[in-house]
mmCIF file of C-alpha atoms in Angstrom:
data_model
loop_
_atom_site.group_PDB
_atom_site.id
_atom_site.type_symbol
_atom_site.label_atom_id
_atom_site.label_comp_id
_atom_site.label_asym_id
_atom_site.label_seq_id
_atom_site.Cartn_x
_atom_site.Cartn_y
_atom_site.Cartn_z
ATOM 1 C CA MET M 1 69.381 -130.820 18.375
ATOM 2 C CA LYS M 2 69.864 -127.295 17.913
ATOM 3 C CA TYR M 3 67.275 -125.311 16.111
ATOM 4 C CA LYS M 4 68.564 -122.963 13.626
ATOM 5 C CA LYS M 5 67.271 -119.427 14.090
ATOM 6 C CA THR M 6 65.873 -117.931 11.026
ATOM 7 C CA LYS M 7 65.399 -114.158 10.533
ATOM 8 C CA ILE M 8 61.834 -113.079 10.026
ATOM 9 C CA LYS M 9 61.372 -110.099 7.847
ATOM 10 C CA ILE M 10 58.696 -107.726 9.103
ATOM 11 C CA LYS M 11 56.900 -105.894 6.364
ATOM 12 C CA ARG M 12 55.974 -102.330 7.266
ATOM 13 C CA SER M 13 52.842 -100.985 5.818
ATOM 14 C CA LYS M 14 52.642 -97.336 4.833
ATOM 15 C CA VAL M 15 49.055 -97.248 5.895
ATOM 16 C CA ASN M 16 48.552 -95.792 9.330
ATOM 17 C CA LEU M 17 45.858 -97.824 10.940
ATOM 18 C CA TYR M 18 45.169 -94.976 13.328
ATOM 19 C CA ASN M 19 44.254 -92.600 10.456
ATOM 20 C CA LYS M 20 41.405 -94.694 9.035
ATOM 21 C CA ARG M 21 38.840 -92.971 11.230
ATOM 22 C CA LYS M 22 40.183 -89.625 10.206
ATOM 23 C CA ASN M 23 40.002 -90.460 6.487
ATOM 24 C CA ARG M 24 36.383 -91.405 6.840
ATOM 25 C CA LYS M 25 35.610 -87.967 8.301
ATOM 26 C CA LYS M 26 37.279 -86.309 5.339
ATOM 27 C CA GLN M 27 35.207 -88.412 2.971
ATOM 28 C CA VAL M 28 31.982 -87.381 4.694
ATOM 29 C CA ALA M 29 32.984 -83.700 4.605
ATOM 30 C CA ALA M 30 33.864 -83.964 0.941
ATOM 31 C CA ILE M 31 30.455 -85.475 0.178
ATOM 32 C CA ILE M 32 28.677 -82.659 2.045
ATOM 33 C CA ILE M 33 30.698 -79.979 0.255
ATOM 34 C CA THR M 34 30.016 -81.584 -3.102
ATOM 35 C CA ALA M 35 26.273 -81.732 -2.405
ATOM 36 C CA ALA M 36 26.229 -78.070 -1.307
ATOM 37 C CA ALA M 37 28.099 -76.990 -4.440
ATOM 38 C CA ALA M 38 25.633 -78.916 -6.571
ATOM 39 C CA CYS M 39 22.691 -77.159 -4.890
ATOM 40 C CA ALA M 40 24.326 -73.766 -5.361
ATOM 41 C CA LEU M 41 24.904 -74.472 -9.030
ATOM 42 C CA CYS M 42 21.275 -75.472 -9.438
ATOM 43 C CA ILE M 43 20.023 -72.289 -7.790
ATOM 44 C CA LEU M 44 22.431 -70.083 -9.736
ATOM 45 C CA GLY M 45 21.621 -71.851 -12.932
ATOM 46 C CA TYR M 46 17.923 -71.321 -12.407
ATOM 47 C CA GLY M 47 18.396 -67.649 -11.520
ATOM 48 C CA ILE M 48 20.431 -66.942 -14.620
ATOM 49 C CA GLY M 49 18.931 -69.458 -16.918
ATOM 50 C CA LYS M 50 15.290 -68.469 -16.459
ATOM 51 C CA PRO M 51 15.780 -64.825 -17.506
ATOM 52 C CA LEU M 52 17.855 -66.009 -20.452
ATOM 53 C CA MET M 53 15.150 -68.460 -21.487
ATOM 54 C CA ASP M 54 12.504 -65.747 -21.087
ATOM 55 C CA TYR M 55 14.603 -63.345 -23.147
ATOM 56 C CA PHE M 56 15.037 -65.793 -26.030
ATOM 57 C CA ARG M 57 11.347 -66.712 -25.926
ATOM 58 C CA ASN M 58 10.153 -63.048 -25.962
ATOM 59 C CA ARG M 59 12.930 -61.600 -28.088
ATOM 60 C CA ASP M 60 10.661 -61.127 -31.051
ATOM 61 C CA ASN M 61 8.102 -59.206 -29.015
ATOM 62 C CA ILE M 62 10.802 -56.975 -27.541
ATOM 63 C CA ILE M 63 12.232 -56.169 -30.944
ATOM 64 C CA SER M 64 8.820 -55.467 -32.439
ATOM 65 C CA SER M 65 7.833 -53.163 -29.581
ATOM 66 C CA SER M 66 11.088 -51.202 -29.910
ATOM 67 C CA VAL M 67 10.491 -50.794 -33.624
ATOM 68 C CA MET M 68 6.987 -49.493 -32.986
ATOM 69 C CA TRP M 69 8.161 -46.687 -30.563
ATOM 70 C CA THR M 70 7.248 -43.150 -31.604
ATOM 71 C CA PRO M 71 8.393 -39.809 -30.189
ATOM 72 C CA GLU M 72 6.232 -37.734 -27.853
ATOM 73 C CA SER M 73 3.669 -35.407 -29.383
ATOM 74 C CA SER M 74 4.662 -31.811 -30.011
ATOM 75 C CA GLU M 75 2.279 -30.693 -27.277
ATOM 76 C CA ALA M 76 4.009 -32.919 -24.742
ATOM 77 C CA LEU M 77 7.417 -31.674 -25.847
ATOM 78 C CA GLU M 78 6.248 -28.045 -25.572
ATOM 79 C CA SER M 79 4.845 -28.776 -22.135
ATOM 80 C CA SER M 80 8.082 -30.342 -20.941
ATOM 81 C CA SER M 81 10.044 -27.501 -22.525
ATOM 82 C CA ASP M 82 7.914 -24.924 -20.717
ATOM 83 C CA ILE M 83 8.426 -26.664 -17.413
ATOM 84 C CA SER M 84 12.176 -26.960 -17.847
ATOM 85 C CA SER M 85 12.523 -23.377 -19.043
ATOM 86 C CA GLU M 86 10.791 -21.922 -16.006
ATOM 87 C CA PRO M 87 13.318 -20.465 -13.574
ATOM 88 C CA ALA M 88 13.631 -22.257 -10.309
ATOM 89 C CA GLN M 89 11.852 -20.355 -7.595
ATOM 90 C CA SER M 90 13.866 -19.680 -4.536
ATOM 91 C CA SER M 91 12.296 -20.729 -1.305
ATOM 92 C CA ALA M 92 14.021 -17.830 0.452
ATOM 93 C CA PRO M 93 11.678 -14.854 0.996
ATOM 94 C CA GLU M 94 12.411 -11.743 -1.082
ATOM 95 C CA GLU M 95 13.704 -8.732 0.791
ATOM 96 C CA GLN M 96 11.027 -6.049 0.654
ATOM 97 C CA GLN M 97 11.988 -2.412 0.348
ATOM 98 C CA PRO M 98 10.412 -0.045 2.867
ATOM 99 C CA GLU M 99 7.449 1.923 1.542
ATOM 100 C CA PRO M 100 8.282 5.569 0.773
ATOM 101 C CA VAL M 101 6.668 8.076 3.114
ATOM 102 C CA MET M 102 4.274 10.677 1.689
ATOM 103 C CA THR M 103 5.644 13.969 2.971
ATOM 104 C CA LYS M 104 4.668 17.565 2.214
ATOM 105 C CA ALA M 105 8.238 18.347 1.198
ATOM 106 C CA ALA M 106 9.117 17.262 -2.329
ATOM 107 C CA TYR M 107 11.921 17.346 -4.872
ATOM 108 C CA PHE M 108 11.107 19.280 -8.070
ATOM 109 C CA LEU M 109 12.706 18.020 -11.283
ATOM 110 C CA SER M 110 13.570 20.331 -14.159
ATOM 111 C CA GLU M 111 11.116 20.817 -17.016
ATOM 112 C CA GLU M 112 13.410 18.796 -19.302
ATOM 113 C CA ALA M 113 13.233 15.708 -17.085
ATOM 114 C CA ALA M 114 10.075 14.284 -18.652
ATOM 115 C CA LEU M 115 11.294 14.601 -22.236
ATOM 116 C CA SER M 116 13.403 11.410 -22.277
ATOM 117 C CA SER M 117 14.083 8.308 -20.215
ATOM 118 C CA ALA M 118 17.751 9.223 -19.865
ATOM 119 C CA ALA M 119 17.031 12.691 -18.491
ATOM 120 C CA LEU M 120 14.286 11.375 -16.232
ATOM 121 C CA ASN M 121 16.359 8.606 -14.670
ATOM 122 C CA SER M 122 19.346 10.901 -14.203
ATOM 123 C CA GLU M 123 17.281 13.412 -12.230
ATOM 124 C CA ILE M 124 15.457 10.676 -10.320
ATOM 125 C CA SER M 125 18.828 9.386 -9.146
ATOM 126 C CA ALA M 126 19.831 12.852 -7.954
ATOM 127 C CA ALA M 127 16.503 13.246 -6.166
ATOM 128 C CA LYS M 128 16.867 9.894 -4.425
ATOM 129 C CA ASN M 129 20.371 10.748 -3.258
ATOM 130 C CA SER M 130 19.001 13.963 -1.746
ATOM 131 C CA GLY M 131 16.778 11.959 0.592
ATOM 132 C CA TYR M 132 13.365 13.024 -0.739
ATOM 133 C CA SER M 133 10.571 10.494 -1.172
ATOM 134 C CA VAL M 134 8.125 12.624 -3.237
ATOM 135 C CA ILE M 135 9.290 13.613 -6.726
ATOM 136 C CA VAL M 136 7.522 16.362 -8.722
ATOM 137 C CA VAL M 137 7.887 16.356 -12.496
ATOM 138 C CA THR M 138 6.460 19.122 -14.710
ATOM 139 C CA LEU M 139 4.074 17.631 -17.275
ATOM 140 C CA LYS M 140 2.435 20.801 -18.631
ATOM 141 C CA ASP M 141 4.590 23.902 -18.744
ATOM 142 C CA GLY M 142 3.840 27.626 -18.625
ATOM 143 C CA SER M 143 3.376 27.794 -22.379
ATOM 144 C CA GLY M 144 0.700 25.097 -22.207
ATOM 145 C CA MET M 145 2.890 22.488 -23.880
ATOM 146 C CA PHE M 146 2.339 18.901 -22.722
ATOM 147 C CA LEU M 147 5.631 17.266 -21.782
ATOM 148 C CA TYR M 148 4.227 13.735 -22.044
ATOM 149 C CA LYS M 149 2.189 11.767 -24.593
ATOM 150 C CA THR M 150 -1.362 12.606 -23.627
ATOM 151 C CA SER M 151 -4.599 11.058 -24.839
ATOM 152 C CA ILE M 152 -6.351 14.443 -24.651
ATOM 153 C CA GLU M 153 -7.235 15.540 -28.168
ATOM 154 C CA ASN M 154 -6.385 18.807 -29.945
ATOM 155 C CA VAL M 155 -3.496 19.766 -27.651
ATOM 156 C CA GLN M 156 0.185 20.368 -28.318
ATOM 157 C CA THR M 157 2.761 17.950 -26.929
ATOM 158 C CA LYS M 158 6.480 17.397 -27.265
ATOM 159 C CA GLY M 159 6.815 14.523 -24.843
ATOM 160 C CA THR M 160 7.903 11.029 -25.919
ATOM 161 C CA LEU M 161 6.952 9.171 -22.740
ATOM 162 C CA THR M 162 3.445 8.455 -21.527
ATOM 163 C CA ALA M 163 2.292 9.561 -18.091
ATOM 164 C CA GLU M 164 2.218 5.894 -17.026
ATOM 165 C CA GLN M 165 5.844 5.388 -18.077
ATOM 166 C CA ILE M 166 7.005 8.462 -16.173
ATOM 167 C CA ALA M 167 5.143 7.487 -13.003
ATOM 168 C CA SER M 168 6.424 3.919 -13.293
ATOM 169 C CA GLU M 169 10.067 5.016 -13.558
ATOM 170 C CA ILE M 170 9.706 7.082 -10.391
ATOM 171 C CA GLU M 171 8.049 4.194 -8.530
ATOM 172 C CA LYS M 172 10.767 1.758 -9.666
ATOM 173 C CA ALA M 173 13.243 3.943 -7.819
ATOM 174 C CA GLY M 174 11.186 3.494 -4.648
ATOM 175 C CA LEU M 175 9.817 7.056 -4.772
ATOM 176 C CA ILE M 176 6.363 8.654 -4.922
ATOM 177 C CA PRO M 177 5.424 10.257 -8.281
ATOM 178 C CA ALA M 178 3.911 13.752 -8.318
ATOM 179 C CA ALA M 179 3.114 16.015 -11.273
ATOM 180 C CA MET M 180 2.967 19.768 -11.769
ATOM 181 C CA ILE M 181 0.772 21.428 -14.391
ATOM 182 C CA SER M 182 0.213 25.005 -15.483
ATOM 183 C CA THR M 183 -3.547 25.490 -15.346
ATOM 184 C CA LEU M 184 -4.452 28.869 -16.894
ATOM 185 C CA LYS M 185 -1.139 30.201 -18.180
ATOM 186 C CA ASP M 186 -1.406 28.516 -21.564
ATOM 187 C CA SER M 187 -0.661 30.181 -24.896
ATOM 188 C CA THR M 188 -0.858 26.946 -26.875
ATOM 189 C CA ASN M 189 -4.196 25.180 -26.494
ATOM 190 C CA GLY M 190 -6.829 27.845 -25.830
ATOM 191 C CA VAL M 191 -7.848 28.530 -29.432
ATOM 192 C CA ALA M 192 -8.033 24.867 -30.470
ATOM 193 C CA LEU M 193 -10.108 23.994 -27.399
ATOM 194 C CA GLY M 194 -12.286 27.105 -27.519
ATOM 195 C CA CYS M 195 -11.501 28.119 -23.946
ATOM 196 C CA CYS M 196 -9.352 31.224 -24.381
ATOM 197 C CA TYR M 197 -10.393 34.821 -23.661
ATOM 198 C CA LYS M 198 -12.656 36.205 -26.373
ATOM 199 C CA PHE M 199 -13.974 39.591 -27.312
ATOM 200 C CA GLU M 200 -17.699 39.938 -26.984
ATOM 201 C CA ASP M 201 -18.042 39.495 -30.740
ATOM 202 C CA GLY M 202 -16.181 36.145 -30.539
ATOM 203 C CA GLY M 203 -12.696 37.224 -31.623
ATOM 204 C CA THR M 204 -9.605 35.870 -29.837
ATOM 205 C CA TRP M 205 -8.138 38.162 -27.166
ATOM 206 C CA LEU M 206 -4.352 38.407 -26.727
ATOM 207 C CA ASP M 207 -2.372 39.755 -23.787
ATOM 208 C CA GLY M 208 -0.505 42.125 -26.118
ATOM 209 C CA ARG M 209 -0.578 43.465 -29.623
ATOM 210 C CA PRO M 210 -1.061 41.053 -32.570
ATOM 211 C CA GLY M 211 2.073 39.125 -33.415
ATOM 212 C CA VAL M 212 3.450 39.586 -29.907
ATOM 213 C CA GLY M 213 0.577 38.886 -27.549
ATOM 214 C CA LYS M 214 -0.409 35.405 -26.368
ATOM 215 C CA THR M 215 -3.614 33.643 -25.497
ATOM 216 C CA TRP M 216 -4.574 32.492 -22.003
ATOM 217 C CA LEU M 217 -7.176 30.067 -20.735
ATOM 218 C CA SER M 218 -10.177 31.831 -19.238
ATOM 219 C CA PRO M 219 -11.498 30.612 -15.871
ATOM 220 C CA PHE M 220 -14.929 31.883 -16.893
ATOM 221 C CA GLU M 221 -15.180 29.256 -19.649
ATOM 222 C CA ASP M 222 -16.710 25.889 -18.749
ATOM 223 C CA LYS M 223 -14.446 24.260 -21.331
ATOM 224 C CA THR M 224 -11.427 25.447 -19.340
ATOM 225 C CA LYS M 225 -12.633 23.697 -16.207
ATOM 226 C CA GLU M 226 -13.383 20.537 -18.218
ATOM 227 C CA PHE M 227 -9.906 20.672 -19.738
ATOM 228 C CA VAL M 228 -8.133 21.028 -16.382
ATOM 229 C CA LYS M 229 -10.226 18.225 -14.914
ATOM 230 C CA ALA M 230 -9.324 15.960 -17.855
ATOM 231 C CA ILE M 231 -5.620 16.569 -17.216
ATOM 232 C CA THR M 232 -5.705 15.792 -13.494
ATOM 233 C CA SER M 233 -7.908 12.766 -14.119
ATOM 234 C CA GLU M 234 -5.448 11.386 -16.680
ATOM 235 C CA LEU M 235 -2.456 11.924 -14.412
ATOM 236 C CA SER M 236 -4.178 10.402 -11.404
ATOM 237 C CA ALA M 237 -5.131 7.333 -13.443
ATOM 238 C CA ALA M 238 -1.513 7.084 -14.619
ATOM 239 C CA GLY M 239 -0.306 6.608 -11.048
ATOM 240 C CA PHE M 240 0.622 10.086 -9.834
ATOM 241 C CA LYS M 241 -0.157 10.450 -6.129
ATOM 242 C CA ARG M 242 0.065 14.241 -6.011
ATOM 243 C CA ILE M 243 -0.716 16.967 -8.537
ATOM 244 C CA VAL M 244 0.513 20.535 -8.121
ATOM 245 C CA ALA M 245 -1.631 23.207 -9.785
ATOM 246 C CA ALA M 246 0.529 26.147 -10.829
ATOM 247 C CA ASP M 247 -0.233 29.437 -12.650
ATOM 248 C CA THR M 248 -3.888 29.591 -11.626
ATOM 249 C CA MET M 249 -4.031 33.281 -12.388
ATOM 250 C CA TYR M 250 -5.112 36.043 -14.750
ATOM 251 C CA PRO M 251 -2.958 37.739 -17.352
ATOM 252 C CA PHE M 252 -2.140 41.424 -17.122
ATOM 253 C CA PHE M 253 -5.137 43.410 -18.352
ATOM 254 C CA TYR M 254 -4.949 46.926 -19.719
ATOM 255 C CA GLU M 255 -7.667 49.359 -18.732
ATOM 256 C CA VAL M 256 -9.108 49.138 -22.240
ATOM 257 C CA ASP M 257 -9.458 45.382 -21.742
ATOM 258 C CA ILE M 258 -11.152 45.714 -18.347
ATOM 259 C CA PHE M 259 -13.542 48.485 -19.292
ATOM 260 C CA GLU M 260 -14.118 47.825 -23.009
ATOM 261 C CA ASN M 261 -12.750 44.686 -24.684
ATOM 262 C CA LEU M 262 -13.656 42.260 -21.872
ATOM 263 C CA ALA M 263 -16.083 44.409 -19.926
ATOM 264 C CA TYR M 264 -18.731 41.666 -20.056
ATOM 265 C CA LEU M 265 -16.569 39.530 -17.706
ATOM 266 C CA SER M 266 -16.826 42.082 -14.848
ATOM 267 C CA LEU M 267 -13.076 42.030 -14.257
ATOM 268 C CA THR M 268 -13.367 44.879 -11.772
ATOM 269 C CA ASP M 269 -15.105 42.617 -9.260
ATOM 270 C CA MET M 270 -12.163 41.103 -7.347
ATOM 271 C CA ASN M 271 -14.366 38.699 -5.395
ATOM 272 C CA LEU M 272 -15.877 37.395 -8.667
ATOM 273 C CA ARG M 273 -12.419 37.012 -10.156
ATOM 274 C CA ALA M 274 -11.160 35.043 -7.148
ATOM 275 C CA GLU M 275 -14.257 32.838 -7.191
ATOM 276 C CA ALA M 276 -13.667 31.968 -10.859
ATOM 277 C CA LEU M 277 -10.110 30.890 -10.032
ATOM 278 C CA TRP M 278 -11.298 28.717 -7.157
ATOM 279 C CA ASN M 279 -13.773 27.046 -9.527
ATOM 280 C CA VAL M 280 -10.828 25.941 -11.676
ATOM 281 C CA ILE M 281 -9.119 24.481 -8.596
ATOM 282 C CA ALA M 282 -12.347 22.677 -7.661
ATOM 283 C CA SER M 283 -12.449 21.067 -11.127
ATOM 284 C CA ALA M 284 -8.803 20.066 -10.824
ATOM 285 C CA LYS M 285 -9.464 18.490 -7.436
ATOM 286 C CA GLU M 286 -12.467 16.613 -8.769
ATOM 287 C CA GLY M 287 -10.311 15.078 -11.490
ATOM 288 C CA CYS M 288 -7.598 14.080 -9.012
ATOM 289 C CA GLY M 289 -9.664 11.287 -7.504
ATOM 290 C CA GLU M 290 -7.526 9.776 -4.738
ATOM 291 C CA ALA M 291 -4.463 11.857 -5.638
ATOM 292 C CA GLU M 292 -3.622 14.888 -3.510
ATOM 293 C CA LEU M 293 -4.041 18.335 -5.048
ATOM 294 C CA TYR M 294 -1.601 21.096 -4.076
ATOM 295 C CA VAL M 295 -1.934 24.767 -5.068
ATOM 296 C CA GLN M 296 1.238 26.728 -5.704
ATOM 297 C CA MET M 297 1.510 30.448 -4.905
ATOM 298 C CA ASP M 298 4.317 32.984 -4.855
ATOM 299 C CA GLY M 299 5.162 34.033 -1.306
ATOM 300 C CA LEU M 300 5.762 37.740 -1.865
ATOM 301 C CA SER M 301 2.554 37.990 -3.928
ATOM 302 C CA LEU M 302 0.662 36.180 -1.201
ATOM 303 C CA ILE M 303 1.585 38.668 1.537
ATOM 304 C CA ASP M 304 1.041 41.660 -0.780
ATOM 305 C CA PRO M 305 -2.361 43.348 -0.225
ATOM 306 C CA ASN M 306 -2.639 43.903 -3.986
ATOM 307 C CA LYS M 307 -2.730 40.326 -5.277
ATOM 308 C CA GLY M 308 -4.477 41.039 -8.585
ATOM 309 C CA GLY M 309 -2.843 39.469 -11.632
ATOM 310 C CA THR M 310 -0.681 37.084 -9.556
ATOM 311 C CA ASN M 311 -0.984 33.386 -8.773
ATOM 312 C CA ALA M 312 -1.985 34.405 -5.223
ATOM 313 C CA GLU M 313 -5.137 36.251 -6.266
ATOM 314 C CA MET M 314 -7.238 33.356 -4.956
ATOM 315 C CA ALA M 315 -6.135 34.362 -1.452
ATOM 316 C CA LEU M 316 -8.492 37.328 -1.718
ATOM 317 C CA ILE M 317 -10.967 34.780 -0.368
ATOM 318 C CA PRO M 318 -8.735 33.669 2.532
ATOM 319 C CA ASP M 319 -11.162 31.164 4.034
ATOM 320 C CA ARG M 320 -10.684 28.925 0.983
ATOM 321 C CA LEU M 321 -7.005 28.513 1.824
ATOM 322 C CA LYS M 322 -7.930 26.381 4.839
ATOM 323 C CA ASN M 323 -9.350 23.678 2.544
ATOM 324 C CA VAL M 324 -6.353 23.159 0.235
ATOM 325 C CA ASN M 325 -2.761 21.963 0.401
ATOM 326 C CA LEU M 326 -0.710 25.094 -0.191
ATOM 327 C CA ILE M 327 2.874 25.405 -1.443
ATOM 328 C CA VAL M 328 4.405 28.877 -0.998
ATOM 329 C CA ASP M 329 7.539 29.731 -2.999
ATOM 330 C CA TYR M 330 10.068 31.923 -1.206
ATOM 331 C CA SER M 331 13.417 33.280 -2.409
ATOM 332 C CA PRO M 332 15.850 34.349 0.349
ATOM 333 C CA SER M 333 17.025 37.919 0.583
ATOM 334 C CA ASP M 334 20.619 38.633 -0.352
ATOM 335 C CA SER M 335 21.126 40.813 2.728
ATOM 336 C CA ASP M 336 20.515 39.269 6.129
ATOM 337 C CA PRO M 337 18.420 36.279 4.906
ATOM 338 C CA TYR M 338 17.580 35.245 8.459
ATOM 339 C CA ALA M 339 15.985 38.560 9.454
ATOM 340 C CA ALA M 340 14.162 38.824 6.108
ATOM 341 C CA ALA M 341 12.771 35.307 6.520
ATOM 342 C CA GLN M 342 11.610 36.130 10.051
ATOM 343 C CA ALA M 343 9.657 39.142 8.799
ATOM 344 C CA PHE M 344 8.204 37.166 5.905
ATOM 345 C CA ALA M 345 7.120 34.320 8.175
ATOM 346 C CA GLU M 346 5.211 36.722 10.440
ATOM 347 C CA ASN M 347 3.447 38.356 7.479
ATOM 348 C CA LEU M 348 2.658 34.947 6.022
ATOM 349 C CA LYS M 349 1.005 33.731 9.228
ATOM 350 C CA THR M 350 -1.103 36.889 9.347
ATOM 351 C CA THR M 351 -2.206 36.478 5.732
ATOM 352 C CA LEU M 352 -3.066 32.798 6.103
ATOM 353 C CA ASP M 353 -5.096 33.515 9.252
ATOM 354 C CA GLY M 354 -4.909 29.955 10.525
ATOM 355 C CA ALA M 355 -4.512 28.181 7.177
ATOM 356 C CA GLU M 356 -1.503 25.901 6.833
ATOM 357 C CA CYS M 357 1.163 25.804 4.150
ATOM 358 C CA ILE M 358 4.583 24.450 3.344
ATOM 359 C CA VAL M 359 7.305 26.812 2.138
ATOM 360 C CA ARG M 360 9.558 25.881 -0.750
ATOM 361 C CA ILE M 361 12.833 27.804 -0.469
ATOM 362 C CA ASN M 362 14.470 28.685 -3.786
ATOM 363 C CA GLY M 363 18.118 29.694 -3.551
ATOM 364 C CA ASN M 364 21.711 28.732 -4.255
ATOM 365 C CA SER M 365 23.477 29.788 -1.060
ATOM 366 C CA GLN M 366 23.421 26.838 1.311
ATOM 367 C CA ALA M 367 24.382 29.013 4.259
ATOM 368 C CA GLY M 368 21.573 31.433 3.472
ATOM 369 C CA ILE M 369 19.072 28.585 3.075
ATOM 370 C CA GLU M 370 19.987 27.160 6.474
ATOM 371 C CA ASN M 371 19.386 30.543 8.116
ATOM 372 C CA VAL M 372 16.031 30.849 6.330
ATOM 373 C CA LYS M 373 15.011 27.360 7.470
ATOM 374 C CA LYS M 374 15.886 28.318 11.015
ATOM 375 C CA ALA M 375 13.605 31.364 10.799
ATOM 376 C CA PHE M 376 10.693 29.296 9.505
ATOM 377 C CA ASP M 377 11.253 26.590 12.125
ATOM 378 C CA GLU M 378 11.097 29.205 14.868
ATOM 379 C CA ALA M 379 7.828 30.520 13.384
ATOM 380 C CA GLY M 380 6.345 27.000 13.329
ATOM 381 C CA ILE M 381 6.200 26.814 9.513
ATOM 382 C CA GLU M 382 7.492 23.758 7.677
ATOM 383 C CA ALA M 383 9.996 24.621 4.958
ATOM 384 C CA PHE M 384 12.186 22.660 2.544
ATOM 385 C CA SER M 385 14.750 23.293 -0.184
ATOM 386 C CA GLN M 386 16.720 21.272 -2.710
#
């Protein structure tokens, strides 16, 4: 008997039996990832949630404290303002200017220089450009007028700047301030101060007829010496490092003055006259303190045997010249200035007899001045011009 073959249908499953192990691994990985994500959410939730919870719990306190805030006190604000307004200090060291050198040579300003800041600064600039370090400004002129605002009472002044202001302006320019004053040639202050020449009966003496003549300060009066000392003391205290005493001299006396009107002063005794002048210089030096005192004399008068009535009359006691700083004014000759300066230099050395001086050359011809300087250099005498 023949068996009939029947077709058996094989059902194919879509499930891959070999992938079951792999599916289990994916399930485990998924579980681990899910657990890690849950932990991260918990941590993040705590980190964010706690501050939020704290904020909502303390919100009332925060609001109340912000409402209660008040501005800083005025003192604190002023303090902070002061601090912020202060300029920032640079840590870099400031460049220091070299100190000016105190030399015997000096630059002399005009008499108008002290009368205003503009004039003073203009001439200071010219002096600085010339190379000088010591600047001389006239502060009491030949009429006795003060060219600065002085604190000395009962004197005449036309200055607008104080002595301190003038000295300060010169120092600001990096220069050394010096002052020149007329000591005895003074037709302005003698009567008010009671130190002019007087007749024996007390009347005021003039160097000419009434209406024309002028008063002078008398070196025989103690008040004159006190006055000069007060001036140099004031200028030294104001900052001037050098003071030049000019016009320490007598006026021209007629014979009637010497032998009658002022006979009680013994004006015929030249040694007594010179001694009285030196007493004025001693008072000036005493007032100078630490400032240097220079005495100015005319060169031609200095070498002249007859020095009476000139600003070189003090040289009649030549030994005194060795104890002072001496400035000698010299004007070059128009003809052969070199030869004339040579002759003058020799006469000057003989007159000084070992005393030292510095010569100030006054002239306009630069060529002539150079020849004169050469003559003084050869004679061993320091000279300068401007």
